[in-house]
Short mmCIF file of C-alpha atoms in Angstrom, two decimals:
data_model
loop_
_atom_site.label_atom_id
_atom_site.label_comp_id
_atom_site.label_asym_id
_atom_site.label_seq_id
_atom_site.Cartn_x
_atom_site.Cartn_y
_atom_site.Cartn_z
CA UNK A 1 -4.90 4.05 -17.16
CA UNK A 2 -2.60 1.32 -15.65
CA UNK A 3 -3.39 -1.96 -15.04
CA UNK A 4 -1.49 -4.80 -12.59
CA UNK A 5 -2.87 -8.17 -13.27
CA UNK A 6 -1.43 -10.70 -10.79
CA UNK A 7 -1.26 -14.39 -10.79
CA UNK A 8 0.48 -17.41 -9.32
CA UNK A 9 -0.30 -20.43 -7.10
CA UNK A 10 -2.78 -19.92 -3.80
CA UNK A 11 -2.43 -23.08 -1.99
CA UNK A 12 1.53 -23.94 -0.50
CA UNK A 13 2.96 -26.51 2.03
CA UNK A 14 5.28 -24.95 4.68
CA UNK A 15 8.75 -24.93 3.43
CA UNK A 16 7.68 -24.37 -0.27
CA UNK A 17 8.41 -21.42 -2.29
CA UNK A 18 5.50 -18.61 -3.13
CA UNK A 19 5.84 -17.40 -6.44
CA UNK A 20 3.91 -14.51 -7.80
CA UNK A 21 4.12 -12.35 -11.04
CA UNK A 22 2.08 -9.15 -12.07
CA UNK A 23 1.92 -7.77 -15.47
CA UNK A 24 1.43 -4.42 -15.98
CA UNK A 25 -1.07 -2.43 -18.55
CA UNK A 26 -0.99 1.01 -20.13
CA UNK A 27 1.01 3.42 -18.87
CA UNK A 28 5.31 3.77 -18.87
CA UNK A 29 7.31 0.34 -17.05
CA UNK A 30 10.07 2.90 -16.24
CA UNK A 31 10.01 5.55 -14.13
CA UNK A 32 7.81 3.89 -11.47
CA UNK A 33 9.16 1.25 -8.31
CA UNK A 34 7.17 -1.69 -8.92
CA UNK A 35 6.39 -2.86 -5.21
CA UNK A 36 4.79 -6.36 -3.08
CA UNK A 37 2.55 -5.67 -0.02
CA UNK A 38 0.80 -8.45 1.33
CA UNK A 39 -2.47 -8.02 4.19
CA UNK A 40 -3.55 -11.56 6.21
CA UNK A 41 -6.99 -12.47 6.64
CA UNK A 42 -8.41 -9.37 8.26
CA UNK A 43 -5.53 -7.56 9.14
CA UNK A 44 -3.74 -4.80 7.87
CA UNK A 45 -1.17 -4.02 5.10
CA UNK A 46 2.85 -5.10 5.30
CA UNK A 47 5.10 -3.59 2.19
CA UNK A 48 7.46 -6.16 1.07
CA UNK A 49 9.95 -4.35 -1.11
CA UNK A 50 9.99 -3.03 -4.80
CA UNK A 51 11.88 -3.18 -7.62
CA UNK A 52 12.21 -0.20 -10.64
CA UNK A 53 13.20 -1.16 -14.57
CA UNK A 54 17.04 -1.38 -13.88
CA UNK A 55 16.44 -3.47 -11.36
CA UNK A 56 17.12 -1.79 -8.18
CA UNK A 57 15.50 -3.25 -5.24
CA UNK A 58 14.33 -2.37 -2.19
CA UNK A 59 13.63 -5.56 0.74
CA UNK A 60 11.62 -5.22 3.90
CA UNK A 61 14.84 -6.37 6.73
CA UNK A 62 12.13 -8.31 8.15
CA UNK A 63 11.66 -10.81 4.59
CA UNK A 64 15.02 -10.02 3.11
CA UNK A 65 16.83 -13.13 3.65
CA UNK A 66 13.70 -15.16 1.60
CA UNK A 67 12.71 -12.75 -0.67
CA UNK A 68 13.29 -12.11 -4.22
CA UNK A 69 11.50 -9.58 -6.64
CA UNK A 70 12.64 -9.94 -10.30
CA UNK A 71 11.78 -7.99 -13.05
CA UNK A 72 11.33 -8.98 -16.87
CA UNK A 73 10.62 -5.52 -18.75
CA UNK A 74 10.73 -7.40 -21.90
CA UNK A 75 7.11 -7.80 -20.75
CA UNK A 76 6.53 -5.35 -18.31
CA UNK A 77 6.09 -7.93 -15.59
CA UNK A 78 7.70 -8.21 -11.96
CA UNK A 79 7.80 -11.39 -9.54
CA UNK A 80 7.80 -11.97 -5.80
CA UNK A 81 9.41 -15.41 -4.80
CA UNK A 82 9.27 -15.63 -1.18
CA UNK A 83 11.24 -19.33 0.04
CA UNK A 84 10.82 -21.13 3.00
CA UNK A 85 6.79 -20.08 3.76
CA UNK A 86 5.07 -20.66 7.29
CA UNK A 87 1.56 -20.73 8.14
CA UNK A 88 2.61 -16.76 9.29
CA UNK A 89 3.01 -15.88 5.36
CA UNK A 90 -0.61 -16.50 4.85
CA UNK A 91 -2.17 -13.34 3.46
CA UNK A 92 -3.94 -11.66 0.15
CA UNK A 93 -0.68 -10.37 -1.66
CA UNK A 94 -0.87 -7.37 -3.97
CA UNK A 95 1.15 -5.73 -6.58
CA UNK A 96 1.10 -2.42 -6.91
CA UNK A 97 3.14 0.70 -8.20
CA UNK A 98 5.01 3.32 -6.26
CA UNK A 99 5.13 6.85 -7.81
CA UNK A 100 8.90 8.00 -7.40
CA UNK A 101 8.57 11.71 -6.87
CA UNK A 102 5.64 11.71 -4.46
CA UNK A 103 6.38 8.42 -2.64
CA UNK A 104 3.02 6.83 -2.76
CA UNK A 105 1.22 3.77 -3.93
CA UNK A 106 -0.73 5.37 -6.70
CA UNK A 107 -2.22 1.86 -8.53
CA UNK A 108 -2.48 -1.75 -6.97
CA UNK A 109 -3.89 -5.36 -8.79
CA UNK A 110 -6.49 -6.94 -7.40
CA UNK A 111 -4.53 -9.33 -5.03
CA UNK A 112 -4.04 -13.24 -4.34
CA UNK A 113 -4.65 -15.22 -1.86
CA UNK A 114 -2.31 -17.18 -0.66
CA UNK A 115 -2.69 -19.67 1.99
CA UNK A 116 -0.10 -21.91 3.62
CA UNK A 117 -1.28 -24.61 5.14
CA UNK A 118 0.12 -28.45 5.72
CA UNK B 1 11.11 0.57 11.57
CA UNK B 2 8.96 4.12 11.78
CA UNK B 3 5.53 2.53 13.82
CA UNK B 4 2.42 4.24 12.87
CA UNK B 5 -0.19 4.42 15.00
CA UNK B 6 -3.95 5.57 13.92
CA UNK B 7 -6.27 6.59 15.89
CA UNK B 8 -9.49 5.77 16.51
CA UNK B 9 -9.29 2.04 15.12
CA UNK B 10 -13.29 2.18 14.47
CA UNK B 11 -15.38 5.44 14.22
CA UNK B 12 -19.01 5.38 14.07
CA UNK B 13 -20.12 8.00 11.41
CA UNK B 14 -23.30 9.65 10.64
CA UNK B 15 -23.86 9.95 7.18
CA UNK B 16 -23.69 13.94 6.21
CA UNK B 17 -21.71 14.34 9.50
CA UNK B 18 -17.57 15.11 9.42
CA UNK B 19 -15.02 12.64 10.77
CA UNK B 20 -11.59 12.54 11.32
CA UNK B 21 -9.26 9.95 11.65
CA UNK B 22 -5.35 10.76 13.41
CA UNK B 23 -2.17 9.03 12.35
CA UNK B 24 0.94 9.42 14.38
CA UNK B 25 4.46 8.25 13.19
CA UNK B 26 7.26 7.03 16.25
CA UNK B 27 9.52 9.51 14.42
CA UNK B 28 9.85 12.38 12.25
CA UNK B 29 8.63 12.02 8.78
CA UNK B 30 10.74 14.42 6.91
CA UNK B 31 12.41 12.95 4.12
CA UNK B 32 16.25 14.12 2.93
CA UNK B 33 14.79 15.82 0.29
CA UNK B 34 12.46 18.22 2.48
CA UNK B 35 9.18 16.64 1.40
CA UNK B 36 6.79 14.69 4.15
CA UNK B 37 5.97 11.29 2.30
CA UNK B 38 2.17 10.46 4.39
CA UNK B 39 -0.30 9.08 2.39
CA UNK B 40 -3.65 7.61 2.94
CA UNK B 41 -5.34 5.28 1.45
CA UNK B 42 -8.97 3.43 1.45
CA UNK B 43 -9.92 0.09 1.25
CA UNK B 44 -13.63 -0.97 0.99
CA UNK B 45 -14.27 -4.47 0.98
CA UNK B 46 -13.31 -6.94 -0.93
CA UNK B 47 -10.89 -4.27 -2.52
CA UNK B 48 -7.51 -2.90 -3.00
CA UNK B 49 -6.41 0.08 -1.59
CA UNK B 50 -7.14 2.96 -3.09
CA UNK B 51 -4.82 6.23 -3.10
CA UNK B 52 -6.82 9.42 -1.74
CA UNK B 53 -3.86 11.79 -0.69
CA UNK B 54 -0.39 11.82 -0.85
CA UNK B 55 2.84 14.12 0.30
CA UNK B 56 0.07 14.76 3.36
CA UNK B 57 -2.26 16.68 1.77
CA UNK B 58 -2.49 16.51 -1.69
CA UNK B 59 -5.49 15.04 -3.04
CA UNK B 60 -4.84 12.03 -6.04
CA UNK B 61 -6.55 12.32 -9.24
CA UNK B 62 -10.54 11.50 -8.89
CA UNK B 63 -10.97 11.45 -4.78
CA UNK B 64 -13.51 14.23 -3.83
CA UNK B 65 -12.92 17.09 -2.21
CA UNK B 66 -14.69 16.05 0.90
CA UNK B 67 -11.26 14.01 1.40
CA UNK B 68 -8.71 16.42 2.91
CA UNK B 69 -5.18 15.86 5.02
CA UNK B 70 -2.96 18.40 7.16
CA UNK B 71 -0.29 17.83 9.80
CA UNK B 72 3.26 17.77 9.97
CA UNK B 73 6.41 16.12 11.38
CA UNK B 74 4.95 13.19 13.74
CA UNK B 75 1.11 13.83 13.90
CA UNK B 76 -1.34 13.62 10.05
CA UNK B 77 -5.18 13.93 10.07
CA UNK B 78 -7.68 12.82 7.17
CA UNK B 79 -10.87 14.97 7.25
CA UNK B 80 -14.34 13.60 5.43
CA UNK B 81 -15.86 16.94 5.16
CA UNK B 82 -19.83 15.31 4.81
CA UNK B 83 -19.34 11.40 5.12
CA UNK B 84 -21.32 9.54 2.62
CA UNK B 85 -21.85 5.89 2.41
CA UNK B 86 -19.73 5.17 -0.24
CA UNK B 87 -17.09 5.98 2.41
CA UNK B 88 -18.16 3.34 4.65
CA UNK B 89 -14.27 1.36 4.43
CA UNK B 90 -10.83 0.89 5.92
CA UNK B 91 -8.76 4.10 6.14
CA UNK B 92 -4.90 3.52 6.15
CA UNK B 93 -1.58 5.95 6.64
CA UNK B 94 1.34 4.90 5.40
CA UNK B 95 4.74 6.28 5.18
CA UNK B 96 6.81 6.77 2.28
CA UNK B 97 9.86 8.56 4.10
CA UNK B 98 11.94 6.02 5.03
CA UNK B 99 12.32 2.05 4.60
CA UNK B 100 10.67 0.08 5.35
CA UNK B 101 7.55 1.59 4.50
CA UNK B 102 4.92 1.35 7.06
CA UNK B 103 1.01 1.30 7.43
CA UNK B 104 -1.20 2.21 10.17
CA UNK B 105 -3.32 -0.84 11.56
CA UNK B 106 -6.20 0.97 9.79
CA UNK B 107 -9.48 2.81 10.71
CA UNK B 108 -13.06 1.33 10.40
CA UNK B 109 -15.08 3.68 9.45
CA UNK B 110 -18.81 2.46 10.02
CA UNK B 111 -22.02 4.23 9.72
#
């Protein structure tokens, strides 16, 4: 059974960068996209973009030009830095994994808040 | 970006009852490689999403068979045979077809 186990900082200043990682548990690092989607307060759920093992990424057009997902597979972690926040970046962001031959987002951590606020 | 758009937004339920929540996409959700990538997913509170069926009707590991989907090309249902109240949560579509992927702005499902 596969784990994500997400951490990084919950409180920013507008202008700062967010920084999140997620270490996966159990279960094979390759063979899966390892994927951001974040959810404000109440609302619903906004996919960021994904990365696999090699490296390969996929960006929401929308974030693109802020966004960077990283992976380490020496440790079976990814990262989300997202530069430049606004109030508008506010949200609970999750990690999660995409299955590559169905397409679907078959495991997710338990999500961080992140608030931006000045 | 494919928009997709769920309907109803909030569905009162009676527990033992069916219900049925709709899920259209702005555009055709057939992928290159001839598979439909519609999923749906629940979220109860204070949770993650959870996976219930994927390729648009095939049910994920664990999630009863009271969960089913159907459709094709722009229109996807999600059937709860006999609600129960463990299903009292937020139901989402999302598509897998094309990027970005998209959700739907959810379903409340309330008993």
């Amino acid at each position: 059974q596969v784990r994500l186990d997400q951490w990084g900082a919950g409180v920013l200043k507008p202008s700062e960068t967010l920084s999140l990682n997620c270490a996966v548990y159990g279960g094979s690092f390759s063979g899966y996209y390892w994927t951001w989607i974040r959810q404000p307060p109440g609302k619903g759920l906004e996919w960021i973009g994904e990365i696999n093992h090699s490296g390969s990424t996929n960006y929401s057009p929308s974030l693109k030009s802020r966004l960077t997902i990283s992976v380490d597979t020496s440790k079976n972690q990814f990262s989300l830095q997202l530069s430049s926040v606004t109030a508008a970046d506010t949200a609970v962001y999750h990690c999660a994994r995409r299955v590559d031959y169905n397409n679907s987002i078959d495991s997710w951590g338990q999500g961080t808040l992140v608030t931006v606020s000045s | 970006d494919i928009v997709m758009t769920q309907t109803p937004l909030s569905s009162p339920v009676t527990l033992g009852q069916p219900a049925s929540i709709s899920c259209r996409s702005s555009q055709g959700l057939v992928h290159s490689d001839g598979n439909t990538y519609l999923s749906w997913l629940q979220q109860r509170p204070g949770q993650p999403p959870r996976l219930l069926i994927y390729k648009i009707s095939d049910r994920f590991s664990g999630v009863p068979d009271r969960f089913s989907g159907s459709g094709a090309g722009t229109d996807f249902t999600l059937e709860i045979s006999r609600v129960e109240a463990e299903d009292v949560a937020v139901y989402y579509c999302m598509q897998g077809s094309q990027f970005p992927y998209t959700f739907g702005q959810g379903t409340r499902l309330e008993i």
